[in-house]
PDB file of C-alpha atoms in Angstrom:
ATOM      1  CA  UNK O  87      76.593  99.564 110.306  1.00  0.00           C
ATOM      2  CA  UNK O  88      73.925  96.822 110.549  1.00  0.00           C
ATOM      3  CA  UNK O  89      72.565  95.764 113.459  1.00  0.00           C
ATOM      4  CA  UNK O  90      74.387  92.594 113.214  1.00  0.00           C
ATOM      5  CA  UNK O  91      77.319  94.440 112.838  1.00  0.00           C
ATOM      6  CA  UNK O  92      76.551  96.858 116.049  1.00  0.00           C
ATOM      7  CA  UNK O  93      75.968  94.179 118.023  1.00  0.00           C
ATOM      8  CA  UNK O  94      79.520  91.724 116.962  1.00  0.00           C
ATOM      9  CA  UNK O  95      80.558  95.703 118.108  1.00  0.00           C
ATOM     10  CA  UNK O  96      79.024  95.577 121.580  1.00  0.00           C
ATOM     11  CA  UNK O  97      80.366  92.319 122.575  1.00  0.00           C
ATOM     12  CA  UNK O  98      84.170  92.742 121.518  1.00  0.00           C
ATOM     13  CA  UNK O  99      83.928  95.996 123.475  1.00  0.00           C
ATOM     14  CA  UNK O 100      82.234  93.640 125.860  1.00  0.00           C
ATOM     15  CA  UNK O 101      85.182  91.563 126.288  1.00  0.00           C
ATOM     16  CA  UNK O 102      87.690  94.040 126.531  1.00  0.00           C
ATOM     17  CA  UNK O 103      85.209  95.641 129.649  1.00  0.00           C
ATOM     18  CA  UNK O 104      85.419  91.971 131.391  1.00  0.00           C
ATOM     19  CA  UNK O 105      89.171  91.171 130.660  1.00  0.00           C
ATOM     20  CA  UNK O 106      90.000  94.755 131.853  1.00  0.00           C
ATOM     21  CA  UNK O 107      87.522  94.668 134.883  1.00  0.00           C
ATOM     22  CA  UNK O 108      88.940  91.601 136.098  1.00  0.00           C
ATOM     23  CA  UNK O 109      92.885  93.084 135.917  1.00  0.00           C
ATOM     24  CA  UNK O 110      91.443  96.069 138.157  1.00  0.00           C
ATOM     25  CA  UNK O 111      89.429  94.493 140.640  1.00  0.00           C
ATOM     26  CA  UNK O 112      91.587  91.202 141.339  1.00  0.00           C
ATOM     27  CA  UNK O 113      94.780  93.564 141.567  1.00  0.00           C
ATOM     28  CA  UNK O 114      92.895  95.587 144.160  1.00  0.00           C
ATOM     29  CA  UNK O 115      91.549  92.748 145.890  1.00  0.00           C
ATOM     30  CA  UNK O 116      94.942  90.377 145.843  1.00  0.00           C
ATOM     31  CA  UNK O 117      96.675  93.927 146.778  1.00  0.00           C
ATOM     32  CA  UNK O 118      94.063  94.619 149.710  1.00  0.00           C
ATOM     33  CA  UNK O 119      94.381  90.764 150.948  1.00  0.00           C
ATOM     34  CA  UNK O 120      98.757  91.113 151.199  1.00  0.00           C
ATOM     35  CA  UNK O 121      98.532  88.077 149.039  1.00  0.00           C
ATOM     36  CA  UNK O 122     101.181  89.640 146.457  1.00  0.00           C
ATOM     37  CA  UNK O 123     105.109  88.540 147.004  1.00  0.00           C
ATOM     38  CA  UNK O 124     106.036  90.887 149.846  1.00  0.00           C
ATOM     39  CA  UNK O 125     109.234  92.428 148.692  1.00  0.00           C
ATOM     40  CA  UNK O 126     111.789  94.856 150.172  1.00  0.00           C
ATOM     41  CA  UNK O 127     110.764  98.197 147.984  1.00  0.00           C
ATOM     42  CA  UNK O 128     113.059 100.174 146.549  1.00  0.00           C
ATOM     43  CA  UNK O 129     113.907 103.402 148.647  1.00  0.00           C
ATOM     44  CA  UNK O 130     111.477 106.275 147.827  1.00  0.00           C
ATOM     45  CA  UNK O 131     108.653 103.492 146.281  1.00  0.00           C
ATOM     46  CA  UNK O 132     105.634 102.229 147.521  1.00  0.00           C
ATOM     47  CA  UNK O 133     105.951  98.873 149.189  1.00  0.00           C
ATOM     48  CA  UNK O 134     106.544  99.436 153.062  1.00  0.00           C
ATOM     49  CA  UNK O 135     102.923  98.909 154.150  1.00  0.00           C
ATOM     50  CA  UNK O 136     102.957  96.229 156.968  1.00  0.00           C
ATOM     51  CA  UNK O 137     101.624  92.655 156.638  1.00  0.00           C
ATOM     52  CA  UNK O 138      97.758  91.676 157.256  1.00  0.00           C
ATOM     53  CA  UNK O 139      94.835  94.167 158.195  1.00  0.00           C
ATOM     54  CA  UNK O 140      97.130  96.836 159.624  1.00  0.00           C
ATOM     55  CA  UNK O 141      98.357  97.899 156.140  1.00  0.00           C
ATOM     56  CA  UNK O 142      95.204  97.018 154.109  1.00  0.00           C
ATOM     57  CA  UNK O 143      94.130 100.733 153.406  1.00  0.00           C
ATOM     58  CA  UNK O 144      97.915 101.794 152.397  1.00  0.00           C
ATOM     59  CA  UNK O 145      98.029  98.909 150.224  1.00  0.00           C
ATOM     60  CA  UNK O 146      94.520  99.358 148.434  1.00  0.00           C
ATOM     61  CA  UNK O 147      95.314 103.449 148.102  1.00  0.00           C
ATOM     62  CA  UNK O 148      98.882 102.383 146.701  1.00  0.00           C
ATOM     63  CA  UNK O 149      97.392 100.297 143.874  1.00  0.00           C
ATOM     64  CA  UNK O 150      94.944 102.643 142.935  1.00  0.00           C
ATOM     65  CA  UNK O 151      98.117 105.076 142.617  1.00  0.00           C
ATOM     66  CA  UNK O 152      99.909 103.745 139.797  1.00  0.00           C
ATOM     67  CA  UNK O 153      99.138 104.508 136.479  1.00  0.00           C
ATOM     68  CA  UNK O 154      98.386 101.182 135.077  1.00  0.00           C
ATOM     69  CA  UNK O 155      95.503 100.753 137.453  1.00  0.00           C
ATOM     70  CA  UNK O 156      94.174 104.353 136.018  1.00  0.00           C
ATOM     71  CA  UNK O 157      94.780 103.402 132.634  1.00  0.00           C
ATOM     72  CA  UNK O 158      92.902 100.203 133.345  1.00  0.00           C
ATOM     73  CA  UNK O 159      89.742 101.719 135.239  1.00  0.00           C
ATOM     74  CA  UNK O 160      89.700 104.107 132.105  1.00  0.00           C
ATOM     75  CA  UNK O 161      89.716 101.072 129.844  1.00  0.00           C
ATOM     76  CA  UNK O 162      86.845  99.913 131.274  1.00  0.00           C
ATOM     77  CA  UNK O 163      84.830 102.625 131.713  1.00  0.00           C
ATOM     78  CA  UNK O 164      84.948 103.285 128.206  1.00  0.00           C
ATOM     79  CA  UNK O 165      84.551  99.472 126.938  1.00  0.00           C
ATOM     80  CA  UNK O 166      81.270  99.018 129.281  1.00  0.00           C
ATOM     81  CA  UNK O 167      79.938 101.888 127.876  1.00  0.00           C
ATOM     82  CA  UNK O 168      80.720 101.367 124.045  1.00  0.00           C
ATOM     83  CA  UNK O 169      79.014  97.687 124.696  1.00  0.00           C
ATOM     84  CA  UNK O 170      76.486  99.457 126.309  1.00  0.00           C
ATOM     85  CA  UNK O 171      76.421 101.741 123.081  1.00  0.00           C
ATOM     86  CA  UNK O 172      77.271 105.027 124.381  1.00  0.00           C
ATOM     87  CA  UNK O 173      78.426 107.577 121.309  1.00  0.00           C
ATOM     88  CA  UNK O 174      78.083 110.966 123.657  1.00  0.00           C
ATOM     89  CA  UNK O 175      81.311 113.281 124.022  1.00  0.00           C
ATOM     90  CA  UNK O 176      82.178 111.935 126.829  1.00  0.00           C
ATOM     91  CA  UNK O 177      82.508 108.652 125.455  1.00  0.00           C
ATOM     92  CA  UNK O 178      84.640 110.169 122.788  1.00  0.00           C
ATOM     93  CA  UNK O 179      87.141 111.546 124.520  1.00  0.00           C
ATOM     94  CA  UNK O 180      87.382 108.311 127.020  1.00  0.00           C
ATOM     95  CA  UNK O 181      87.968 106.651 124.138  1.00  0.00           C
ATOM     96  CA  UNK O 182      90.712 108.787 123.510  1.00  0.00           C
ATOM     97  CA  UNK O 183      91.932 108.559 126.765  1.00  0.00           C
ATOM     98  CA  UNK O 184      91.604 104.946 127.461  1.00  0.00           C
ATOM     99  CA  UNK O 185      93.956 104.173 124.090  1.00  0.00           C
ATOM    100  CA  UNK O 186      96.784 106.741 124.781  1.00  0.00           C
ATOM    101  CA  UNK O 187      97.083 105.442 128.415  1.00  0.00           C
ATOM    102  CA  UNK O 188      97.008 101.779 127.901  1.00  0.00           C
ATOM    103  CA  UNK O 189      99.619 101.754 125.240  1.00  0.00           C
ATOM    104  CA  UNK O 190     101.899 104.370 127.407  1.00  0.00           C
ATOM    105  CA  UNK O 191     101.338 101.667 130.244  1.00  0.00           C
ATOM    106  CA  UNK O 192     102.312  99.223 127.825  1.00  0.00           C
ATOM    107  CA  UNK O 193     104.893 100.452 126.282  1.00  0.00           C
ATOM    108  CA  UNK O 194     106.466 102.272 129.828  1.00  0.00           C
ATOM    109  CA  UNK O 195     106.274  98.983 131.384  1.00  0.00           C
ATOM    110  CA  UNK O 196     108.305  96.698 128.564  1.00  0.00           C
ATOM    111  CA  UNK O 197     111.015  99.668 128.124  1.00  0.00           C
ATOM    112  CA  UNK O 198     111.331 100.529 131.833  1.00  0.00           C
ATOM    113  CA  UNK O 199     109.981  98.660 134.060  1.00  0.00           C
ATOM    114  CA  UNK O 200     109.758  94.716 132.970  1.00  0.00           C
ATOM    115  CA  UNK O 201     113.614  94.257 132.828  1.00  0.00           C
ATOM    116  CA  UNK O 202     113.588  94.838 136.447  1.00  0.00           C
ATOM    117  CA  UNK O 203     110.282  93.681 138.219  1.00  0.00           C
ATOM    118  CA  UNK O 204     110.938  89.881 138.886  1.00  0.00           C
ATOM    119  CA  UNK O 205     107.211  88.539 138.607  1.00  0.00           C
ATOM    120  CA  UNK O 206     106.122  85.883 141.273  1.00  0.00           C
ATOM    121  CA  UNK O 207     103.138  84.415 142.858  1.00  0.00           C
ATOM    122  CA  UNK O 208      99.665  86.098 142.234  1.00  0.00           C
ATOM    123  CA  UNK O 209     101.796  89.182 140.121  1.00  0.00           C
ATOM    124  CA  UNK O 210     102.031  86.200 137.297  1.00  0.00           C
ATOM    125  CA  UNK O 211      98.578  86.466 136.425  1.00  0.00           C
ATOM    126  CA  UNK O 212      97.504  89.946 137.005  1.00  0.00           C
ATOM    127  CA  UNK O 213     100.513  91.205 135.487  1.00  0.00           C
ATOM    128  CA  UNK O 214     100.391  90.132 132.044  1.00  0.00           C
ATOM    129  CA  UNK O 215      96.750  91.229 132.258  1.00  0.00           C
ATOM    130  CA  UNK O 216      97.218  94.975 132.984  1.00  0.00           C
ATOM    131  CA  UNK O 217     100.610  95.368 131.160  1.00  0.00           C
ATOM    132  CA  UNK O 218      99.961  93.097 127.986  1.00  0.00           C
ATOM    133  CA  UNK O 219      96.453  91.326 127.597  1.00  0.00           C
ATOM    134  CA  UNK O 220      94.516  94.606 128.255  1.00  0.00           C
ATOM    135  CA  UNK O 221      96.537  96.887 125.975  1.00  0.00           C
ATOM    136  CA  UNK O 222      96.953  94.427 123.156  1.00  0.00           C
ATOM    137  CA  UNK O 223      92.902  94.065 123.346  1.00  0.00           C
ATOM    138  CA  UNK O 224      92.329  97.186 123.465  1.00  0.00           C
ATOM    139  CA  UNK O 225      93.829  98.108 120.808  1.00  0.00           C
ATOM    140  CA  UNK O 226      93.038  95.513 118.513  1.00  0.00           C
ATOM    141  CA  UNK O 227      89.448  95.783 119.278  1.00  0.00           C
ATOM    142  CA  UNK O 228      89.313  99.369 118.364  1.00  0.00           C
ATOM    143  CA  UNK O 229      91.350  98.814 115.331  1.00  0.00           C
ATOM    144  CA  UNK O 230      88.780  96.119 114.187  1.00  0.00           C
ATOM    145  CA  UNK O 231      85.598  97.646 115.608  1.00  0.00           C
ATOM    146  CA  UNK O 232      86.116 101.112 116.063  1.00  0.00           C
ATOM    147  CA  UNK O 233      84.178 103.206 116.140  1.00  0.00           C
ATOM    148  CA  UNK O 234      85.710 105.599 113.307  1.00  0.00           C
ATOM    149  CA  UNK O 235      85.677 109.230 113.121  1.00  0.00           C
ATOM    150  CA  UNK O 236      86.171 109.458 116.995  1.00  0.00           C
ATOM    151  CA  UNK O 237      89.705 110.882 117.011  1.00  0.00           C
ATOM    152  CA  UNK O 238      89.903 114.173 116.263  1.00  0.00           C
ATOM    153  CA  UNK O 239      92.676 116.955 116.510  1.00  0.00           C
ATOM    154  CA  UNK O 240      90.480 118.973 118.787  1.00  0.00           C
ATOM    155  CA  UNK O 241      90.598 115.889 121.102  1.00  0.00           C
ATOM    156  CA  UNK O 242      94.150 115.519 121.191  1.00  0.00           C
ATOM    157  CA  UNK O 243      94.273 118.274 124.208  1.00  0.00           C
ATOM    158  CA  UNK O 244      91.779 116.808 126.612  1.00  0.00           C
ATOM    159  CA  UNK O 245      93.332 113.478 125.878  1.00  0.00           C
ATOM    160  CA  UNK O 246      96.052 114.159 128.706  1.00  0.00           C
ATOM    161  CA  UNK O 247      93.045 115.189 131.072  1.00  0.00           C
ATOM    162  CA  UNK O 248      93.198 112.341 132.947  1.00  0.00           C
ATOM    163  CA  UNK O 249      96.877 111.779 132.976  1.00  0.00           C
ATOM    164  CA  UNK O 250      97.591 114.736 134.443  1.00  0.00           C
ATOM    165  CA  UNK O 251      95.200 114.423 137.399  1.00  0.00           C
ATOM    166  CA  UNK O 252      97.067 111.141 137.971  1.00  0.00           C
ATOM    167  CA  UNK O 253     100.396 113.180 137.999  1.00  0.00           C
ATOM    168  CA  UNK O 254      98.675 115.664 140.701  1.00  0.00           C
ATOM    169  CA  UNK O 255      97.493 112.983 142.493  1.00  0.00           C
ATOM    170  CA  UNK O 256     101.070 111.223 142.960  1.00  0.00           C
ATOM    171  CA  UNK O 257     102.709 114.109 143.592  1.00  0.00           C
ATOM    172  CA  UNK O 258     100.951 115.644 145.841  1.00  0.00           C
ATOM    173  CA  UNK O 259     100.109 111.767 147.729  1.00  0.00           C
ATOM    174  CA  UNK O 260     104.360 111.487 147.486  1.00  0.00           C
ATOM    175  CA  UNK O 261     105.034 114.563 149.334  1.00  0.00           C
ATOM    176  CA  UNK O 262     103.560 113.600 152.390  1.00  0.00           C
ATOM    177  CA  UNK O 263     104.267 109.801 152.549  1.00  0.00           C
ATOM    178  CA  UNK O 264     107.464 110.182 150.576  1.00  0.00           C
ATOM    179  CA  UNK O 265     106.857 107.678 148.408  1.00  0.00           C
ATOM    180  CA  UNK O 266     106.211 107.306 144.928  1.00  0.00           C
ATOM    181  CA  UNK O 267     104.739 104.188 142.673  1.00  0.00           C
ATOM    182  CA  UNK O 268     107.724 104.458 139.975  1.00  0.00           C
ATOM    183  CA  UNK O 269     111.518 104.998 140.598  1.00  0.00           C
ATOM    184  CA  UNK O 270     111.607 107.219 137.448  1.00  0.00           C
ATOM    185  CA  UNK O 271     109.031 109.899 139.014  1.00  0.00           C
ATOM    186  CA  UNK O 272     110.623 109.241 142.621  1.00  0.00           C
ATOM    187  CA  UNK O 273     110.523 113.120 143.604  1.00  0.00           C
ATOM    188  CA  UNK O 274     112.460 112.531 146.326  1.00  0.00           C
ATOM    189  CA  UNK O 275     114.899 110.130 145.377  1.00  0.00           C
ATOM    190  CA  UNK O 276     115.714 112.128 142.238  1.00  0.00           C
ATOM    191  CA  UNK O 277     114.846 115.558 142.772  1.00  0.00           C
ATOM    192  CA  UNK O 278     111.554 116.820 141.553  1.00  0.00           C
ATOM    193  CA  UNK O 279     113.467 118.749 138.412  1.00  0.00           C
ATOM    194  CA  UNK O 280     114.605 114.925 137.142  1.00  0.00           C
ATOM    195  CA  UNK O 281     111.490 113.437 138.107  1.00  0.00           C
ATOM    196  CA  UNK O 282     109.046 115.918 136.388  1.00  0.00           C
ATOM    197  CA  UNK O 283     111.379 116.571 133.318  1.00  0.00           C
ATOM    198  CA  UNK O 284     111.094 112.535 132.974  1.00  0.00           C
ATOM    199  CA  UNK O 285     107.114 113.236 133.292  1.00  0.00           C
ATOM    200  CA  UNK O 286     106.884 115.814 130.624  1.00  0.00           C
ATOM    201  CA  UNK O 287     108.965 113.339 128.175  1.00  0.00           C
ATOM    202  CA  UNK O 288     106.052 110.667 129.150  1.00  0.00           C
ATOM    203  CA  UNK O 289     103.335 113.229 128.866  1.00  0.00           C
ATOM    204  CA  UNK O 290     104.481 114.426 124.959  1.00  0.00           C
ATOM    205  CA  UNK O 291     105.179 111.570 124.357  1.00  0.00           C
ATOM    206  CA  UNK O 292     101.450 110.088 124.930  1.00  0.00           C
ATOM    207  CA  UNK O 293     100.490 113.345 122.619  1.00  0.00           C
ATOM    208  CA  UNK O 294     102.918 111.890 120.339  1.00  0.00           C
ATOM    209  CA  UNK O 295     100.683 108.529 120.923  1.00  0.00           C
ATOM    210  CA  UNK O 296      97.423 110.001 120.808  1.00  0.00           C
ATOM    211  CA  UNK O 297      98.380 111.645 117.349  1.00  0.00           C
ATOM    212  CA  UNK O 298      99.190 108.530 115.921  1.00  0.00           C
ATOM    213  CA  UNK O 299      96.190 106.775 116.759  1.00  0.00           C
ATOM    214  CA  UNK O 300      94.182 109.845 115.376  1.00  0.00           C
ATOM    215  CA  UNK O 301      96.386 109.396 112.313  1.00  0.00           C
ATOM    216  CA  UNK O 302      95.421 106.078 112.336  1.00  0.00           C
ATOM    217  CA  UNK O 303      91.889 106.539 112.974  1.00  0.00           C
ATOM    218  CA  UNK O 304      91.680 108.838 109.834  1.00  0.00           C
ATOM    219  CA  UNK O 305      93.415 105.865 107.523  1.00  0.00           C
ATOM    220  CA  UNK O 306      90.836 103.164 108.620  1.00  0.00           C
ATOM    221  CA  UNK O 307      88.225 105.691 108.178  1.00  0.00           C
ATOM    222  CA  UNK O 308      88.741 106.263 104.809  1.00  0.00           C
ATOM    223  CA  UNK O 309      89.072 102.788 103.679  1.00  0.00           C
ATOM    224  CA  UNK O 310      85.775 101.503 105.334  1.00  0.00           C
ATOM    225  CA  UNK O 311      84.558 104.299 103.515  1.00  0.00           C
ATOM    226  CA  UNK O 312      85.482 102.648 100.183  1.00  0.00           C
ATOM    227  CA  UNK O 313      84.613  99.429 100.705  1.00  0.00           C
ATOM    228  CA  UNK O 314      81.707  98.655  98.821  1.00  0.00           C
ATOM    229  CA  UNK O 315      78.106  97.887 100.543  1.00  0.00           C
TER     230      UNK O 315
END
């Protein structure tokens, strides 16, 4: 790769980092501020939090418990530091990371959850953000850019690292305020069998995802490696 090349590199990973920093912090900040539609929530999900500064913290700790939000922080963790050009381990499997969970959240949110969020007020522009701009980015930057020969096999393990501390995290945060950020893992509305049977579909299927994009990974690999100079 040229330097001309590395650097048309750094700054689509750069965009992706901005795009995907904004989603995070203005959902966290809109979120924190009760400037979101208030809604009655569905029984067992987050929502019940109390209007103005008394439910600020409950509010902020909820959005930092759904997925999206993880899959987003991941997704720009990783961009930021491929602009910053960061090719360590670590980096590697963020990448890994950052592409399964932002086209789960993608994916998860058209099949299950769009048909029956009605979007209004602030949601209409940090929605599409998290759930659509940032995973169609995201991938099409890395699909473009790369960088190639990240995705291994070996990866394909520690690539539900991060997921599962996520899964920890809202189970364990559910079963003392008995709520939960997704109807479909709502322990206590469904019984934790349903609810963790529907997260082990989830979970193989984001291997199913990460192998793909591996797959994938390997294809693109091999024809930028035919290209002539």
């Amino acid at each position: 790769m040229t330097s001309g090349e590395g650097a048309r590199v750094s700054r689509a990973w750069a965009v992706v980092a901005v795009v995907a920093w904004f989603g995070v912090v203005a959902t966290v900040l809109l979120s924190g501020l009760g400037w979101y539609v208030q809604v009655p929530p569905e029984p067992g999900l987050y929502g019940d939090t109390g209007d103005g500064a008394y439910g600020v913290l409950q509010r902020v700790v909820d959005t930092f418990s759904y997925f999206t939000i993880w899959s987003n922080i991941v997704v720009a963790v990783t961009a930021t530091l491929l602009a910053r050009g960061s090719d360590g381990r670590r980096t590697q499997v963020l990448l890994l990371d950052a592409l399964l969970m932002i086209t789960v959240t993608g994916i998860v949110y058209q099949l299950l959850l769009a048909p029956s969020i009605d979007v209004q007020g602030w949601s209409l522009l940090t929605d599409p953000v998290l759930h659509v701009v940032t995973p169609l980015l995201t991938l099409a930057v890395w699909a473009w850019a790369g960088p190639r020969g990240w995705l291994t096999v070996r990866l394909l393990p520690l690539s539900l690292v991060v997921p599962l501390l996520w899964v920890v995290w809202m189970l364990a945060r559910g079963a003392v305020i008995d709520a939960y950020p997704y109807a479909f893992v709502a322990a206590n509305e469904r019984g934790y069998p349903a609810a963790l049977a529907t997260i082990a579909a989830i979970l193989v299927f984001g291997l199913v995802v990460a192998a793909v994009l591996t797959a994938v990974d390997r294809v693109l690999s091999r024809r930028r490696a035919v290209q002539p100079a």
